[in-house]
Coordinates of C-alpha atoms in Angstrom, one line a residue:
M1 CA 105.7 -102.9 286.3
L2 CA 107.2 -100.0 288.5
L3 CA 108.6 -98.6 285.2
V4 CA 105.2 -97.9 283.9
L5 CA 103.4 -96.6 286.9
P6 CA 104.5 -93.2 286.1
V7 CA 102.9 -93.3 282.6
M8 CA 100.0 -95.0 283.9
A9 CA 99.5 -92.1 286.7
V10 CA 99.9 -89.6 284.2
L11 CA 97.2 -91.1 281.8
A12 CA 94.9 -91.6 284.6
I13 CA 95.2 -87.9 285.6
V14 CA 94.9 -86.4 281.8
A15 CA 92.7 -89.0 280.2
V16 CA 90.6 -90.8 282.7
Y17 CA 90.0 -88.4 285.4
P18 CA 88.2 -86.0 283.1
I19 CA 85.9 -88.7 281.5
V20 CA 84.7 -90.1 285.1
H21 CA 84.6 -86.5 286.3
S22 CA 82.2 -85.5 283.3
F23 CA 80.0 -88.5 283.8
Y24 CA 80.0 -87.9 287.6
T25 CA 78.8 -84.1 287.0
S26 CA 76.2 -85.3 284.3
L27 CA 74.4 -87.2 287.2
Y28 CA 73.6 -83.8 289.0
D29 CA 71.3 -81.0 288.1
I30 CA 74.0 -78.3 288.3
V31 CA 72.9 -74.9 287.3
L32 CA 75.5 -72.2 287.9
T33 CA 72.7 -69.7 288.9
R34 CA 71.9 -71.6 292.2
P35 CA 75.2 -73.1 292.9
H36 CA 74.1 -74.4 296.2
R37 CA 71.6 -76.7 295.2
A38 CA 72.6 -79.6 292.9
P39 CA 70.6 -82.6 293.4
F40 CA 71.3 -86.0 292.3
V41 CA 69.3 -86.8 289.2
G42 CA 70.6 -90.3 288.1
L43 CA 70.1 -90.6 284.2
A44 CA 67.5 -87.8 284.1
N45 CA 70.0 -85.2 282.2
Y46 CA 70.5 -88.1 279.5
I47 CA 66.9 -88.5 279.2
A48 CA 66.1 -85.0 278.9
V49 CA 69.0 -84.8 276.2
F50 CA 67.4 -87.6 274.1
D51 CA 63.9 -85.9 274.4
D52 CA 65.3 -82.5 273.1
A53 CA 64.6 -81.9 269.7
R54 CA 67.5 -79.3 269.3
F55 CA 69.8 -82.4 270.1
W56 CA 68.6 -84.6 267.1
V57 CA 69.1 -81.6 264.9
A58 CA 72.7 -81.1 266.3
V59 CA 73.4 -84.8 265.7
R60 CA 72.4 -84.5 262.0
R61 CA 74.2 -81.2 261.4
T62 CA 77.3 -83.0 263.2
T63 CA 77.1 -86.1 260.8
V64 CA 76.8 -84.2 257.7
Y65 CA 79.7 -81.9 258.7
T66 CA 81.8 -85.0 259.9
I67 CA 81.1 -87.0 256.4
V68 CA 81.9 -84.0 254.1
S69 CA 85.2 -83.1 256.1
V70 CA 86.6 -86.7 256.3
V71 CA 85.7 -87.7 252.7
G72 CA 86.8 -84.3 251.5
T73 CA 90.0 -84.3 253.4
A74 CA 90.9 -88.0 252.4
G75 CA 90.0 -87.2 248.7
L76 CA 92.2 -84.2 248.5
A77 CA 94.9 -85.7 250.4
L78 CA 95.0 -88.6 248.1
V79 CA 95.3 -86.3 245.1
F80 CA 98.2 -84.4 246.8
A81 CA 99.9 -87.6 247.6
L82 CA 99.9 -89.2 244.4
L83 CA 101.2 -85.8 242.7
L84 CA 104.0 -85.5 245.4
N85 CA 105.0 -89.3 244.9
E86 CA 106.0 -88.3 241.5
V87 CA 109.5 -86.8 240.4
F88 CA 109.0 -83.4 238.8
P89 CA 110.7 -80.0 239.2
G90 CA 109.3 -77.8 242.1
R91 CA 108.1 -80.9 243.9
R92 CA 110.1 -79.9 247.1
L93 CA 108.5 -76.1 246.8
L94 CA 104.9 -77.7 246.6
S95 CA 105.6 -80.0 249.7
I96 CA 106.5 -76.9 251.6
I97 CA 103.7 -74.8 250.4
L98 CA 101.2 -77.7 251.3
L99 CA 102.5 -77.4 254.8
I100 CA 101.4 -74.0 255.2
P101 CA 97.7 -74.8 256.2
W102 CA 98.6 -77.4 258.7
A103 CA 100.8 -74.8 260.2
T104 CA 98.4 -72.1 260.5
P105 CA 96.7 -71.8 263.9
S106 CA 93.0 -72.8 264.0
I107 CA 92.1 -69.3 265.3
V108 CA 93.8 -67.8 262.2
N109 CA 92.3 -70.3 259.9
G110 CA 88.7 -69.4 260.9
L111 CA 89.3 -65.7 260.7
M112 CA 91.0 -65.8 257.4
W113 CA 88.0 -68.1 255.8
K114 CA 85.5 -65.7 257.6
W115 CA 87.1 -62.7 255.9
I116 CA 87.2 -64.3 252.6
Y117 CA 83.4 -65.2 252.8
D118 CA 82.6 -61.7 254.2
P119 CA 79.7 -60.0 252.2
S120 CA 81.2 -56.5 252.1
Y121 CA 85.1 -57.0 251.6
G122 CA 85.5 -60.6 251.2
S123 CA 88.1 -61.6 248.4
L124 CA 85.7 -64.2 247.1
N125 CA 82.6 -61.9 246.3
G126 CA 85.5 -59.6 244.5
L127 CA 86.9 -62.4 242.5
L128 CA 83.8 -63.6 241.2
D129 CA 82.6 -60.3 240.5
R130 CA 85.6 -59.6 238.5
L131 CA 85.1 -62.9 236.7
G132 CA 81.4 -62.0 236.0
L133 CA 80.4 -64.9 237.8
I134 CA 77.8 -62.9 240.0
D135 CA 75.7 -60.2 239.4
R136 CA 75.9 -59.0 243.2
Y137 CA 77.9 -60.0 246.3
Q138 CA 76.5 -63.1 248.2
L139 CA 76.0 -63.6 251.6
W140 CA 78.0 -66.8 251.8
L141 CA 78.0 -67.5 255.8
A142 CA 74.1 -66.2 256.0
D143 CA 73.0 -68.9 253.5
P144 CA 71.8 -71.9 255.5
D145 CA 72.1 -74.3 252.7
M146 CA 75.8 -73.4 252.1
T147 CA 77.2 -72.5 255.6
L148 CA 77.7 -75.9 256.9
L149 CA 79.5 -76.7 253.6
L150 CA 81.9 -73.8 253.8
V151 CA 82.8 -74.5 257.4
A152 CA 83.7 -78.0 256.2
Q153 CA 85.6 -76.7 253.4
A154 CA 87.8 -74.4 256.0
A155 CA 88.4 -77.7 257.9
I156 CA 89.5 -79.6 255.0
W157 CA 91.8 -76.7 253.8
K158 CA 93.4 -76.9 257.5
Q159 CA 93.5 -80.9 258.0
M160 CA 94.4 -81.9 254.4
P161 CA 98.1 -81.6 254.8
L162 CA 98.7 -83.9 257.5
A163 CA 96.3 -86.7 255.8
A164 CA 98.3 -86.1 252.5
I165 CA 101.6 -86.8 254.4
L166 CA 100.2 -89.9 256.1
L167 CA 99.1 -91.3 252.6
L168 CA 102.3 -90.5 251.1
V169 CA 104.2 -92.3 253.7
T170 CA 102.2 -95.4 253.1
M171 CA 102.3 -94.9 249.4
K172 CA 106.5 -94.9 249.7
A173 CA 106.1 -98.1 251.5
I174 CA 104.4 -100.1 248.7
P175 CA 107.0 -102.4 247.2
D176 CA 108.1 -101.3 243.6
D177 CA 107.9 -105.1 242.8
L178 CA 104.1 -105.1 242.7
Y179 CA 103.9 -102.3 240.1
R180 CA 106.5 -104.0 237.9
A181 CA 104.7 -107.3 238.2
A182 CA 101.6 -105.6 237.4
K183 CA 103.2 -103.9 234.4
V184 CA 104.3 -107.4 233.1
D185 CA 100.8 -108.6 233.1
G186 CA 99.6 -105.8 231.2
A187 CA 97.7 -103.8 233.8
T188 CA 97.0 -100.0 232.8
V189 CA 97.7 -97.2 234.9
L190 CA 94.3 -97.1 236.5
Q191 CA 94.2 -100.8 237.1
R192 CA 97.6 -100.4 238.9
F193 CA 96.3 -97.6 240.9
L194 CA 93.0 -99.5 241.8
H195 CA 94.6 -103.0 242.2
V196 CA 98.1 -101.9 243.8
T197 CA 97.9 -98.4 245.3
I198 CA 94.6 -98.4 246.9
P199 CA 95.1 -101.9 249.0
G200 CA 98.4 -100.6 249.7
L201 CA 97.2 -97.6 251.2
R202 CA 94.8 -99.3 253.6
S203 CA 96.7 -98.7 256.7
G204 CA 97.2 -94.8 255.8
F205 CA 93.7 -94.5 255.1
L206 CA 93.0 -96.2 258.3
L207 CA 94.8 -93.6 260.2
V208 CA 93.4 -90.8 258.2
F209 CA 89.7 -91.8 258.6
V210 CA 90.1 -92.4 262.7
Y211 CA 92.0 -89.3 263.2
E212 CA 89.9 -86.9 261.0
T213 CA 86.4 -88.6 262.4
M214 CA 87.5 -87.9 265.9
I215 CA 88.5 -84.3 265.1
S216 CA 85.5 -83.6 263.0
I217 CA 83.1 -85.0 265.1
R218 CA 84.2 -82.8 268.0
H219 CA 85.1 -79.7 266.0
F220 CA 84.3 -76.3 267.7
D221 CA 86.8 -73.6 266.9
L222 CA 85.5 -72.9 263.4
F223 CA 81.8 -72.8 264.4
A224 CA 82.8 -70.3 267.1
I225 CA 84.6 -67.9 264.8
M226 CA 82.6 -68.2 261.5
T227 CA 79.2 -68.9 262.5
Q228 CA 78.3 -69.1 266.2
G229 CA 76.2 -72.0 265.1
G230 CA 73.8 -70.1 262.7
P231 CA 72.3 -68.9 260.7
G232 CA 69.5 -70.2 262.4
D233 CA 70.2 -73.7 263.2
A234 CA 72.4 -74.3 260.1
T235 CA 75.5 -75.0 262.0
F236 CA 74.2 -76.2 265.4
T237 CA 76.4 -79.1 265.8
V238 CA 76.9 -81.3 269.1
S239 CA 79.8 -79.5 270.1
W240 CA 78.1 -76.1 269.8
M241 CA 75.3 -77.4 272.0
I242 CA 77.7 -78.3 274.5
Y243 CA 78.9 -74.8 274.6
T244 CA 75.7 -73.1 274.8
E245 CA 74.3 -75.5 277.4
T246 CA 77.2 -75.0 279.7
F247 CA 78.2 -71.4 279.2
N248 CA 75.0 -69.7 278.0
S249 CA 72.4 -71.4 279.8
L250 CA 74.9 -72.3 282.5
R251 CA 73.2 -76.0 282.8
F252 CA 76.7 -77.6 283.7
G253 CA 74.7 -81.2 284.5
T254 CA 73.1 -81.1 281.0
G255 CA 76.2 -79.8 279.4
S256 CA 78.4 -82.8 281.0
A257 CA 75.7 -85.3 279.7
I258 CA 76.1 -84.3 276.1
A259 CA 79.6 -84.0 276.4
F260 CA 79.9 -87.6 277.7
I261 CA 77.4 -88.7 275.0
L262 CA 80.0 -87.3 272.5
S263 CA 83.0 -88.9 274.0
M264 CA 81.1 -92.3 273.8
A265 CA 80.1 -91.6 270.0
T266 CA 83.7 -90.6 269.2
F267 CA 84.8 -93.8 270.8
A268 CA 82.4 -95.9 269.3
L269 CA 82.9 -94.6 265.7
S270 CA 86.8 -94.7 265.7
Y271 CA 86.6 -98.3 267.1
A272 CA 84.1 -99.2 264.5
L273 CA 86.3 -97.7 261.7
I274 CA 89.6 -99.7 263.3
R275 CA 87.5 -102.6 262.9
L276 CA 86.1 -102.2 259.5
L277 CA 89.2 -100.9 257.8
G278 CA 91.5 -103.1 259.7
K279 CA 89.7 -106.3 259.0
D280 CA 91.6 -109.0 257.2
R281 CA 95.0 -107.5 258.0

């Protein structure tokens, strides 16, 4: 017991204390413009958040962004994991190139995609113009119907390598005997993929879905760099609402309440995914 006490103490400081302090702060009406008057308001901040129409807009944006990011990352990672599981010339080089997005800092990733989508000098407009696919430069990040998907695409580019590695490691652990037995039974390549590979990747998908969901639902840096929550409310997510409430409106109590709600939602979703994907194991 004495051996684990230091670990438990560190966990209590870095994990438990911030959550408890966030909940404690959310029970007070703390506004930085009047720091000497912060009355206890109980759950009033939570009630105000749930009555705020902007919060439900942020929830919808966050839900769409999370689904697109997680499904896109897992799908693309599966394609690369299947490719890297085969033997072909240049596989090692492809593995190294694949790691570049993962090794790129998040700020650099956001700036890079912001420049690519820039309407004046962005390389995407230049490329499409040279190919004759557009007749005028597009305002990619100013299009409310496109912006959220473009930010999700930048997140997928960044997160996909880690997910591909997790799936590849899981794929390597599938016994070859299962594939040989399926071949003997006359299973086609597609049938072996559906009935041997996909079930064998269950633990890998569990890790990918849980990790990517936790990352996506709290994503902030790409929105701060690429869109600032706009245009309009097109990328107004829950994380961005926490930022605006806390650092623009200086309402620390409300910001803490939203942050606590987001933390509990992240925990609940992760637990549900573990229960769902880990069932019958």
